[in-house]
Each structure stands twice: as C-alpha cells, then as structure tokens.
CSV table of C-alpha atoms in Angstrom, one decimal:
chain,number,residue,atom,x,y,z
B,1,UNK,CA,0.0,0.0,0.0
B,2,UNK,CA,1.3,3.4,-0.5
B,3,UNK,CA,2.1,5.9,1.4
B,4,UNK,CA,0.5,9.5,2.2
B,5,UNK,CA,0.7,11.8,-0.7
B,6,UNK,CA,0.3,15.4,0.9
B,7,UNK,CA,-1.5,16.3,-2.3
B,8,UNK,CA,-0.8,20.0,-2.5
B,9,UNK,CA,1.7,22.4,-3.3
B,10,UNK,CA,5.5,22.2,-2.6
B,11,UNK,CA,9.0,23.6,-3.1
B,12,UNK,CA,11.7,21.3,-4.2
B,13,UNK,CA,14.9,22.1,-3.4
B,14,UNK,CA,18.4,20.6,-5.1
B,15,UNK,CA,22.1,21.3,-3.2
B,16,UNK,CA,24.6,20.9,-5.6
B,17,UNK,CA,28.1,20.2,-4.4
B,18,UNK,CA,29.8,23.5,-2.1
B,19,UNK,CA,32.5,24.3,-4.6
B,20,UNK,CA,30.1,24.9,-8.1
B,21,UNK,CA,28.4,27.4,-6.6
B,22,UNK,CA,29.5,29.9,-9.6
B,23,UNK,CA,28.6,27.9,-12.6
B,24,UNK,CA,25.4,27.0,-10.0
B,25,UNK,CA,24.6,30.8,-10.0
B,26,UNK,CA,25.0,31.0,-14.4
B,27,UNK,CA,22.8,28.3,-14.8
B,28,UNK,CA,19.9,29.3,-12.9
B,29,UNK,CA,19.7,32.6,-14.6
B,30,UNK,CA,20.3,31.5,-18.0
B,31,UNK,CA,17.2,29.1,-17.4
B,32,UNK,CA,15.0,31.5,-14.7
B,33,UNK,CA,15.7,28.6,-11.8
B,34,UNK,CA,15.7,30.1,-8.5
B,35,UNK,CA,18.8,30.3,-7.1
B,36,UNK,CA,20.2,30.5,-3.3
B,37,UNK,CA,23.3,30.2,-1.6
B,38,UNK,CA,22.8,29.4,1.9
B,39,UNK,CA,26.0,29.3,4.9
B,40,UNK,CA,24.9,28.1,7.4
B,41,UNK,CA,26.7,29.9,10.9
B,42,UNK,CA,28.6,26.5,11.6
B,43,UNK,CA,28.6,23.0,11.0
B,44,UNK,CA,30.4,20.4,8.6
B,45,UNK,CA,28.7,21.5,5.4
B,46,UNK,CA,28.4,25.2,5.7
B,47,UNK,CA,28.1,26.3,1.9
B,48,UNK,CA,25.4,24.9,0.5
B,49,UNK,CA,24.6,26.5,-2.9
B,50,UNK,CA,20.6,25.4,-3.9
B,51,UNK,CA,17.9,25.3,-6.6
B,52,UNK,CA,14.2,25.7,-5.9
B,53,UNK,CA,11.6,24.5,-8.2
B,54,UNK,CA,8.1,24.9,-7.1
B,55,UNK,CA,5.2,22.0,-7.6
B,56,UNK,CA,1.6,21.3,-7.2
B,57,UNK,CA,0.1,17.4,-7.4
B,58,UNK,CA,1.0,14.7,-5.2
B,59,UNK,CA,4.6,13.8,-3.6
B,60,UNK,CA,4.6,10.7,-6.4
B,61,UNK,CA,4.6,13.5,-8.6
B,62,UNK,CA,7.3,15.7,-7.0
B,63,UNK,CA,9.4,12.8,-6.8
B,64,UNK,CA,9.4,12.3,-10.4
B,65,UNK,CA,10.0,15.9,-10.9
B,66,UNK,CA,12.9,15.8,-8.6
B,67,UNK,CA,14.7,12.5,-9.9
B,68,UNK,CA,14.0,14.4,-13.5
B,69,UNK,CA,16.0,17.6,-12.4
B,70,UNK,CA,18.7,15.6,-10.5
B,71,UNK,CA,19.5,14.1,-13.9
B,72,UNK,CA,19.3,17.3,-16.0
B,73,UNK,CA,22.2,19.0,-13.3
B,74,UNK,CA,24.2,15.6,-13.7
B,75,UNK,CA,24.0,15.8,-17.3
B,76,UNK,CA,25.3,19.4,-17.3
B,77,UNK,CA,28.2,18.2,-14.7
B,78,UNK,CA,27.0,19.4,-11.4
B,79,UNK,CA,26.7,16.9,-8.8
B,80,UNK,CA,23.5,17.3,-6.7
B,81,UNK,CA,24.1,16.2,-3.0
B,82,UNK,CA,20.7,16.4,-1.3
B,83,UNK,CA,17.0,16.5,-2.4
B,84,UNK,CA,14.2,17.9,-0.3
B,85,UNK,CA,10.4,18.1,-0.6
B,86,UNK,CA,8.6,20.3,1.9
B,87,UNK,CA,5.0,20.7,1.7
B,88,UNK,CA,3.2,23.6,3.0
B,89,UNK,CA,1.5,22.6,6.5
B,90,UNK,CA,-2.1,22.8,5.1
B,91,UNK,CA,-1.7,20.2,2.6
B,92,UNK,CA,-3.3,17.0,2.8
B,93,UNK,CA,-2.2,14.4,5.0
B,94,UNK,CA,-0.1,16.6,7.1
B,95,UNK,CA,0.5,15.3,10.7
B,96,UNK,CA,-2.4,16.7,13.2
B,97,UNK,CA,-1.2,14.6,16.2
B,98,UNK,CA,2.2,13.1,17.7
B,99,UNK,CA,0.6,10.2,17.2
B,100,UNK,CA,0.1,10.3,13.4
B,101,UNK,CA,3.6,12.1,13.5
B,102,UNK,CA,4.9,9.0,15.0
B,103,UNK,CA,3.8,6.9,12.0
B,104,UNK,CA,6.1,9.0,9.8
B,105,UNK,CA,9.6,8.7,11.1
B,106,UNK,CA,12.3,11.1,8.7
B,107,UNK,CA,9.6,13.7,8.3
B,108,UNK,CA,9.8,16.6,10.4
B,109,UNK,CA,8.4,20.4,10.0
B,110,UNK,CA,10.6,23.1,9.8
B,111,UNK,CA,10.1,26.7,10.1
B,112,UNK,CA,12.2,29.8,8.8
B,113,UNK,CA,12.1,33.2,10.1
B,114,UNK,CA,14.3,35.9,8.3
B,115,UNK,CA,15.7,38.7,11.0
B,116,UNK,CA,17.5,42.2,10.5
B,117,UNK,CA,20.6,41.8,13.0
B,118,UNK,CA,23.0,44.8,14.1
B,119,UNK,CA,26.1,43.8,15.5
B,120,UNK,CA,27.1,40.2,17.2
B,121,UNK,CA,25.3,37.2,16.0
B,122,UNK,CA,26.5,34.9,19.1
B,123,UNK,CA,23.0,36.9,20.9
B,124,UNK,CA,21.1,35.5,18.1
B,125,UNK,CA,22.6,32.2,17.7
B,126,UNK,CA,22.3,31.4,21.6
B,127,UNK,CA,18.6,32.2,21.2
B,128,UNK,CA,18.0,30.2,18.8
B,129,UNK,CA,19.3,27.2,20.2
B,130,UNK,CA,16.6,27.3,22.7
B,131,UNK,CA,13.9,26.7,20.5
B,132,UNK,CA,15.6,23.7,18.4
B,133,UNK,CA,16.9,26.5,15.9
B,134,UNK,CA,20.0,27.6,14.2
B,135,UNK,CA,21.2,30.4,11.7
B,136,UNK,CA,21.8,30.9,8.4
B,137,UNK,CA,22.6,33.7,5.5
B,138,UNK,CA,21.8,33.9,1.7
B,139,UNK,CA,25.2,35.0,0.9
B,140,UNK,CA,24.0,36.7,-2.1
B,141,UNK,CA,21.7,38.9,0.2
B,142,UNK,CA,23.0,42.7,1.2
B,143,UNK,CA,21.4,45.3,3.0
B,144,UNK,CA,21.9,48.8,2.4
B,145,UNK,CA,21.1,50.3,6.1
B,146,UNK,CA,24.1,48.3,7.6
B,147,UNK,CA,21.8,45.3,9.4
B,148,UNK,CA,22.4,41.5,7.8
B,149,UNK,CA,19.8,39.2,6.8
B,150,UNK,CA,19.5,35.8,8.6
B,151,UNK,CA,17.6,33.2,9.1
B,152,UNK,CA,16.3,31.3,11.9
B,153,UNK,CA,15.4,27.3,11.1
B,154,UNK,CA,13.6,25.6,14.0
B,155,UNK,CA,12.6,21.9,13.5
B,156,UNK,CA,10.1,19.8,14.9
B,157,UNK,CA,9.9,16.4,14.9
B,158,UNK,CA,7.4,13.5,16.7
B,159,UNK,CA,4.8,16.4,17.3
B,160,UNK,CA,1.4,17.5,14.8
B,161,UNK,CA,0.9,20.8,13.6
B,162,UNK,CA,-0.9,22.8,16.3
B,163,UNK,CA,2.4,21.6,18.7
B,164,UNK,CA,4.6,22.8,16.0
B,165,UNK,CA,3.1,25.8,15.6
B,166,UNK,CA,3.2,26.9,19.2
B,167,UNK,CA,6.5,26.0,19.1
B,168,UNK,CA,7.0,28.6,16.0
B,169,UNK,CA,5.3,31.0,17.9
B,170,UNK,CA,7.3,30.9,20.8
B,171,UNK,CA,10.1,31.5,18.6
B,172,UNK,CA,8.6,34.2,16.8
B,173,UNK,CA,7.5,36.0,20.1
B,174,UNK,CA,11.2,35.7,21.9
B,175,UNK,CA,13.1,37.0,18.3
B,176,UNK,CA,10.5,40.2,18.5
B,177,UNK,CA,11.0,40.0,22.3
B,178,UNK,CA,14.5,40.4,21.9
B,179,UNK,CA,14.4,43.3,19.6
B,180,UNK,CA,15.1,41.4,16.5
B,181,UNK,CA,13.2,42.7,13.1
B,182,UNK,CA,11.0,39.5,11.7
B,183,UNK,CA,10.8,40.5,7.9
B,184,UNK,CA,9.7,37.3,6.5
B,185,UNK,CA,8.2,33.7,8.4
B,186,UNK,CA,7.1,30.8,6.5
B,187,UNK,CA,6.0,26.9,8.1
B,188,UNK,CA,7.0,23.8,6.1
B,189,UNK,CA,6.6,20.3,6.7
B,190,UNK,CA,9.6,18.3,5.5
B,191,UNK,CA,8.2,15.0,3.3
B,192,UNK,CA,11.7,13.7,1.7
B,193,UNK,CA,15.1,14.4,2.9
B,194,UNK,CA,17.6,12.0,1.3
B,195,UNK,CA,20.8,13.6,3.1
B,196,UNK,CA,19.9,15.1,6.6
B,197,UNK,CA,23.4,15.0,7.3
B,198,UNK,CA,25.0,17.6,5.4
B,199,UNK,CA,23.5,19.5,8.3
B,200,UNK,CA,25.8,17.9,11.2
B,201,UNK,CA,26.9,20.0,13.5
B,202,UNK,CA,24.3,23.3,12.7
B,203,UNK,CA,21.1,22.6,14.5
B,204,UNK,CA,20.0,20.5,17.6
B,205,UNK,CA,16.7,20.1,17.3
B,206,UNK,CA,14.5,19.5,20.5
C-alpha cells in the first residue's frame, strides 16, 4: 500500500556540491531557476549553494519531478548532494497529532524566520538554540542600512501541527521579544530528505 501523498503544493529544493556554486549561480539565470546560496553559521557543510523548483500534485509526482531535475544537473556536470520536498503545513495528510507524527519517522516540520541583525550574532545564535533552531545567511543577500539578513530554522519532529506551531510562535514572540526585526516567516513540513546529514553539526533540534 502506499504511502500518504500530501496532495498539495510544494518547493523542491536541489544542493549541488559546495564548490560549483559559480557555474550553479550561471545556470539558474540562463534558465529562470531560482537560485540561493545558503551558509549556514557552523557545521560540517556550511556552503550549501541550492535550486528551488516549485510543484503542485502529489509527492509521487514531485518525486518524479525531482529524480528528472537531478538528472538534468548531472548531465550538465554538477553533482547534486541532497533533495528535499517540503509541503506547506495545510496540505493534505499533514500530521495533526504526535501520534500520526509518530507513524512518519524522517519527516519533520521546519520553520524559517528571516531577522534584521545589528552587531554580534552569538546573541542571536544562543537564542536560537533554545527553541531547536540555528542560523543561516543567503550570501547573495546585502542590505543597504548596515543590518544583515539571517535566518532562523527551527525543526520539529514526533509532534502534529498545532504543537509545532506553538513552538514557532514561541520563537517568533522571543526574536520580537529580543528586539530582532522579523521580515519574513514561513512553516513547512519536511516530506523527503535524502541527506539530513549535510546539516551535522548546525542545529540540535528539541
């Protein structure tokens, strides 16, 4: 029997090795892909140049879109390292309990916050922790009034949505709490993640 399909909408995202992040960067704007290059603030992998294709359907279907792109970036040399599928939270088939959680180990939701810091980060980072979060940058991101763009990633595993969610308020209320700028804050729930562990080291998730 198959498995949940989380018929929806969904962003698939591609990281391509940490050292073609240039000829990453020409490709996506010769063929209008999104393109990000995220450092994370530590960790074993802390480049982690990215493609995001957006998708509607089933996760059979973004799958099949993903595998199709993997293939494409092989075929034009660059070596794709991790593929994840995250599904926005009111999709179908989206965990409501711990319980139904439970039943889908390697799924998790994850949360990003994007922040205007002045100054040290360490303040930031330490808070962070706290809620199962780390920091990040899009190092193709400047500001013009001096502050830096980050972003905050919590995730949350073994719990249902309304439990995550409280848990992304909380971290939404201590950033504000704390004086930090929240410019942008989106919820995700995590349905494929074929190399969690280019992320050692960055986040300890509660």
């Amino acid at each position: 029997m198959s498995g949940p399909e989380f018929r929806g909408v969904f962003d698939i995202h591609l990281t391509v090795a940490a050292d073609e992040v240039g000829p990453l960067g020409d490709w996506a704007r010769e063929h209008g892909v999104k393109f990000t290059h995220i450092v994370l603030e530590r960790g074993t992998a802390p480049s982690q140049p990215m493609l995001t294709v957006r998708g509607e359907g089933t996760l059979g279907a973004q799958r099949t879109a993903a595998a199709a792109h993997t293939a494409r970036l092989r075929d034009e040399g660059f070596r794709v390292v991790r593929v994840k599928i995250e599904a926005a939270p009111w999709n179908e088939d989206v965990p409501q309990t711990a319980e139904a959680a439970a039943a889908m180990p390697g799924r998790y939701f994850e949360h990003h916050v994007k922040v205007a810091v002045r100054g040290d980060l360490a303040p930031l980072a330490d808070l962070a922790v706290v809620h199962g979060a780390h920091v990040s940058r899009n190092a193709r991101r400047q500001r013009d009034d001096g502050s830096h763009e980050r972003f905050v990633t919590q995730r949350c595993r073994g719990v249902g949505l309304a439990t995550a969610g409280r848990r992304f308020e909380a971290l939404l209320s201590d950033l504000e709490g704390h004086g930090y700028a929240v410019l942008e804050a989106e919820r995700e729930y995590v349905v494929h993640d074929d190399n969690p562990g280019i992320d050692h080291g960055w986040i300890e998730e509660r």
